[in-house]
Coordinates of C-alpha atoms in Angstrom, one line a residue:
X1 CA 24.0 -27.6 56.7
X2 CA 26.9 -29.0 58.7
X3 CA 27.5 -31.7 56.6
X4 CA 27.7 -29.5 53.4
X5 CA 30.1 -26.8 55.4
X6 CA 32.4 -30.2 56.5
X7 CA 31.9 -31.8 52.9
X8 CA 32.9 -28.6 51.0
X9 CA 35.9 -27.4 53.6
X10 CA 37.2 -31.1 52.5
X11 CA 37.3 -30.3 48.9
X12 CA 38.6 -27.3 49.5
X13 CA 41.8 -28.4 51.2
X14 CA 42.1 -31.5 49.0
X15 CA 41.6 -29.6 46.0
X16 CA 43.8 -26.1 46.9
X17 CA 45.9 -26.6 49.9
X18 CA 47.1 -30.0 49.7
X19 CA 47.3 -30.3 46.2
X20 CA 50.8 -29.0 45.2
X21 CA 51.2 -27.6 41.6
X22 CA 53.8 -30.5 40.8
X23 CA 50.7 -33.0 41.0
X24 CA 48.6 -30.6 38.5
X25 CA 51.3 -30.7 36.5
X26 CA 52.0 -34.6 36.3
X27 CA 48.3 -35.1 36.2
X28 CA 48.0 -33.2 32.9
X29 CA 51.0 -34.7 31.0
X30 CA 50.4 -38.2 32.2
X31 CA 47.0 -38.2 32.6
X32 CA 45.8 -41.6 34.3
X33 CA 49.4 -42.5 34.6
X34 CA 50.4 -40.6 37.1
X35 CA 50.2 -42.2 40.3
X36 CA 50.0 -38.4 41.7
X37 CA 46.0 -38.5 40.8
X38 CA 45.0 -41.6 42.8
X39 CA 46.9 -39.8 45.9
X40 CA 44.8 -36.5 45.2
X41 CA 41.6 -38.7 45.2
X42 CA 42.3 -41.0 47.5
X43 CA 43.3 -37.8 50.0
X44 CA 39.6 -36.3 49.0
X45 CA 38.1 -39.5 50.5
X46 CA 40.5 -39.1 53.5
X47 CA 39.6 -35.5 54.5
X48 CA 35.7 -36.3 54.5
X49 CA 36.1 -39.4 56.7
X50 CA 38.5 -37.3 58.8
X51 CA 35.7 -34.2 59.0
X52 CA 32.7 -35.8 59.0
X53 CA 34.1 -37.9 61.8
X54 CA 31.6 -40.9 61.3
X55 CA 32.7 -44.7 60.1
X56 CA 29.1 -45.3 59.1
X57 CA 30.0 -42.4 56.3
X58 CA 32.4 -44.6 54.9
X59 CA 29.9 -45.3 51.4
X60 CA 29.2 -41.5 50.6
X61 CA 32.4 -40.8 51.3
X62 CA 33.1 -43.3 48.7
X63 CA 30.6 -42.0 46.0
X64 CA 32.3 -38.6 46.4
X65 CA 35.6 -39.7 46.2
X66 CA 35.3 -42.0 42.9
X67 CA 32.9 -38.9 41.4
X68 CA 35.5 -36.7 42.2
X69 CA 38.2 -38.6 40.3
X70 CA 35.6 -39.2 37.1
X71 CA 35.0 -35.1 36.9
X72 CA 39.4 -34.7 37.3
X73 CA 39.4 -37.6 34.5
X74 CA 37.0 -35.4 32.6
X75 CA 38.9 -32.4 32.5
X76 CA 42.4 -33.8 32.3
X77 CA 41.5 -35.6 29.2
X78 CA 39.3 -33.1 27.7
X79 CA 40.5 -29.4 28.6
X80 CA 43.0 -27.9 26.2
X81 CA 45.6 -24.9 26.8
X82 CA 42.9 -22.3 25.4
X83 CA 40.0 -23.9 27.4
X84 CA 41.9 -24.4 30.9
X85 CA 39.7 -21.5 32.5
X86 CA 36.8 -22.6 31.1
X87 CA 37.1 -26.1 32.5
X88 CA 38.8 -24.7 36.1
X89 CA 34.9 -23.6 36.7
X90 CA 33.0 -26.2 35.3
X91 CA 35.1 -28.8 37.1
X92 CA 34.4 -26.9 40.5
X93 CA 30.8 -26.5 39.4
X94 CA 30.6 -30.4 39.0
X95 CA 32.7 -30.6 42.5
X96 CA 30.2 -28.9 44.2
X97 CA 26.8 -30.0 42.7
X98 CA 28.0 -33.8 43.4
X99 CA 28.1 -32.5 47.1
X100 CA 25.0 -30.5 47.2
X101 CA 23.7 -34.0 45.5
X102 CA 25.1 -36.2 48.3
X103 CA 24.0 -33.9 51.2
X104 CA 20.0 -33.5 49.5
X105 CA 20.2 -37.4 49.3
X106 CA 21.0 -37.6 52.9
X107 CA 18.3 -35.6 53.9
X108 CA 20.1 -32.7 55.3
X109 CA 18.7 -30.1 53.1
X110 CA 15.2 -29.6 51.9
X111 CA 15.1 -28.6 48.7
X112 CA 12.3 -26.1 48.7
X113 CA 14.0 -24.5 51.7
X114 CA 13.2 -20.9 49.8
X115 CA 9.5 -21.4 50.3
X116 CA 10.3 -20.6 53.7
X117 CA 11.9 -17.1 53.5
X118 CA 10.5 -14.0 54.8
X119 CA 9.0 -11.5 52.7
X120 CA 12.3 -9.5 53.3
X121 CA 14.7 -12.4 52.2
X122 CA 12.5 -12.2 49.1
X123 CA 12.5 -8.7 48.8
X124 CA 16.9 -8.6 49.2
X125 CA 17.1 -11.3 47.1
X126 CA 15.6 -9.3 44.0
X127 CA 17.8 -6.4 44.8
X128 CA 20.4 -8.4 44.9
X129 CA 19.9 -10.1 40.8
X130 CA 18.6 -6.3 40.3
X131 CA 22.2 -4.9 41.4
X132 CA 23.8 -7.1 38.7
X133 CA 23.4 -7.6 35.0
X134 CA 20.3 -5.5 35.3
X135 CA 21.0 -2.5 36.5
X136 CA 24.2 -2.7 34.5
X137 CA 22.0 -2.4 31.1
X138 CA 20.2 -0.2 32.9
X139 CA 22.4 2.5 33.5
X140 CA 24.0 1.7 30.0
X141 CA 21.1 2.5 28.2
X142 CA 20.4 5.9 30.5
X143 CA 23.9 6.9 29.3
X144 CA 24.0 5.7 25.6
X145 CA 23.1 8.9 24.1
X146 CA 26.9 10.3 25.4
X147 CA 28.7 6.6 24.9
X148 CA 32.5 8.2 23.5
X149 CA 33.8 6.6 20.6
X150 CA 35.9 3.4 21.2
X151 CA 39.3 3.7 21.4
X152 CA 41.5 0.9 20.6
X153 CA 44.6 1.9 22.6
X154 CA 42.3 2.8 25.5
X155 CA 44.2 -0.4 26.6
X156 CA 41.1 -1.2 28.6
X157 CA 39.8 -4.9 29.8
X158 CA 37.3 -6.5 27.7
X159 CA 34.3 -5.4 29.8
X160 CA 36.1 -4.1 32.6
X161 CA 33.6 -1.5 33.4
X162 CA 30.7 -3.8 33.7
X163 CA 32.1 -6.1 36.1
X164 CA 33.6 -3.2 38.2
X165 CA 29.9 -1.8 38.4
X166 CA 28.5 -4.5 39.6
X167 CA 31.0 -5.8 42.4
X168 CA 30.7 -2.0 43.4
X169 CA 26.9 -2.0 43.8
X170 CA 27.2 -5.5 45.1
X171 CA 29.7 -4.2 47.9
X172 CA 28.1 -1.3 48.7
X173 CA 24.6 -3.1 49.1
X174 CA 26.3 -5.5 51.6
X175 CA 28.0 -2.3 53.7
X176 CA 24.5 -0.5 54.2
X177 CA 23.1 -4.2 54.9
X178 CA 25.7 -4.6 57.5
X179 CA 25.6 -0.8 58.2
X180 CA 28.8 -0.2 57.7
X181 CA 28.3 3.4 55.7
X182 CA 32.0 4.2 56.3
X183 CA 33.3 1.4 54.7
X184 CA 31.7 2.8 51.1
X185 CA 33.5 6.2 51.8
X186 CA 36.6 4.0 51.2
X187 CA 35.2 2.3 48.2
X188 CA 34.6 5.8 46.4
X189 CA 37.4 6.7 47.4
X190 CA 39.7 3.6 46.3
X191 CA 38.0 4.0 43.1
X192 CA 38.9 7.6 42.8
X193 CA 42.2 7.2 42.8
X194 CA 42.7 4.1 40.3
X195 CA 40.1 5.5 37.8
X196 CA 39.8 9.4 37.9
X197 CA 43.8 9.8 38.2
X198 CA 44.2 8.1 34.9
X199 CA 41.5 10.0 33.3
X200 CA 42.9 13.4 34.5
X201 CA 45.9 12.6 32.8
X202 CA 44.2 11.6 29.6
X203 CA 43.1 15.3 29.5
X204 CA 39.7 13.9 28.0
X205 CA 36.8 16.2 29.4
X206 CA 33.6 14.3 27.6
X207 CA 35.0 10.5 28.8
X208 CA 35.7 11.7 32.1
X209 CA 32.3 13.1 32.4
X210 CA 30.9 10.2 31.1
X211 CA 32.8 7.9 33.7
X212 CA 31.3 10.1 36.6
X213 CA 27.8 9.8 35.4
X214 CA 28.3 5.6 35.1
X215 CA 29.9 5.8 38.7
X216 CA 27.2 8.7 40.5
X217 CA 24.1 6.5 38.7
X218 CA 26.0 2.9 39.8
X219 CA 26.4 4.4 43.3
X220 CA 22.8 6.0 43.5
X221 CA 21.4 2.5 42.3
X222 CA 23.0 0.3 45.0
X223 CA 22.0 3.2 47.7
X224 CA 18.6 3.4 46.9
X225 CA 18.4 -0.6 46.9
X226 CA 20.3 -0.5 50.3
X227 CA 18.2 2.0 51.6
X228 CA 14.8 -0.2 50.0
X229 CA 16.1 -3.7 51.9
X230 CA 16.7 -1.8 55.7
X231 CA 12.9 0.1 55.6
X232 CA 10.8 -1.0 53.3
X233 CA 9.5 -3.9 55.7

C-alpha cells in the first residue's frame, strides 16, 4: 500500500499543486501545442521517481507518465465547455485506475484482499452502501404520502436534499464509529440553523414539518446503523 499512497500523493501534487491555472489554460486552447503539457507530464514522471525513491522504477514510472499524457490528450481534445465537469471526473477516474493498475501489476496489492475482512468489515461495509442511495429512497418513500407540491421559485438545488441526507448519515455514522457523539450535536445543530431559519421565515407549516420528518428519520437511520456496527459483533 506504500507504493499506491507514494504513487497517488505524486499525482496529486503534479496534477493540483504544481499545475498553475495558466498551463490548463494553454493546454486547452493549444492543445498539443503547447509546450506547457509536456512540462506537466514530464513533472508527473518526475515526482514518482522523486517519491518512490528507486532508479530501478524508472520503466513504471514511464508507463504512468506517457498514460498520464494519453488520458490529458483525451480530455483536452474531446471535453467541451458543457462537458468540462463531466470529463474533470472521468479523467481522475482514468488517473487513478492506471495507478491501482500499475501497483496490482507490481504485486503490491492482492486483488481479492476483501476475502479477508472480518465479519464486522463486512457488516460496516453494508451499512455503509445502506446509508446512501438506499436509505435515501427509503425514507422518500416513508414520507411520499405528505411530499408538498413543487415550487419553482423554491430556488432549491437540483436534488439538494438527497445529497445533504446522505453526507449527513454518512458523517454521523463515522462520529459514533470514531465515538465522537458530540461532534453530531454540532451537525444538528449546523443544520438547524442553515435549513430551519429559512423555513421559519417562509411561514410554511406543512413543508417545515415535512423537512423535520426527512431530517429526524435521516438521523434515526444513521444512529441505529451506528449503533448496529459498535455491538452487533
Amino acid at each position: 500500500m506504500l507504493l499506491l499512497t507514494k504513487l497517488i500523493l505524486a499525482h496529486l501534487i503534479g496534477d493540483f499543486i504544481l499545475q498553475p491555472k495558466s498551463w490548463v489554460i494553454a493546454k486547452e486552447s493549444k492543445k498539443l501545442g503547447a509546450y506547457q503539457f509536456y512540462f506537466h507530464v514530464l513533472l508527473h514522471g518526475l515526482l514518482i521517481m522523486a517519491l518512490v525513491g528507486n532508479l530501478d522504477f524508472w520503466k513504471p514510472a514511464l508507463i504512468l507518465m506517457v498514460s498520464h499524457g494519453v488520458i490529458d490528450t483525451l480530455k483536452i481534445y474531446f471535453q467541451q465547455e458543457k462537458t468540462k465537469r463531466t470529463w474533470f471526473f472521468l479523467d481522475q477516474l482514468l488517473h487513478l485506475v492506471t495507478i491501482i493498475s500499475l501497483v496490482v501489476w507490481k504485486g503490491e496489492i492482492n486483488l481479492g484482499w476483501w476475502l479477508n475482512w472480518s465479519e464486522k468489515e463486512w457488516l460496516v461495509t453494508t451499512l455503509l452502501i445502506f446509508l446512501t442511495v438506499p436509505a435515501s429512497v427509503l425514507i422518500k418513500t416513508i414520507i411520499s404520502k405528505w411530499t408538498p407540491l413543487p415550487d419553482s421559485n423554491s430556488g432549491s438545488l437540483d436534488q439538494a436534499g438527497k445529497y445533504i441526507g446522505i453526507l449527513e448519515r454518512l458523517f454521523v455514522f463515522m462520529f459514533i464509529l470514531a465515538g465522537r457523539w458530540e461532534a453530531i450535536g454540532f451537525l444538528v445543530a449546523a443544520k438547524s440553523v442553515f435549513r430551519f431559519g429559512d423555513l421559519r421565515q417562509s411561514k410554511d407549516r406543512k413543508l417545515t414539518e415535512y423537512i423535520l420528518i426527512g431530517t429526524l428519520l435521516s438521523f434515526g437511520l444513521a444512529l441505529l446503523c451506528g449503533f448496529l456496527a459498535t455491538v452487533a459483533i
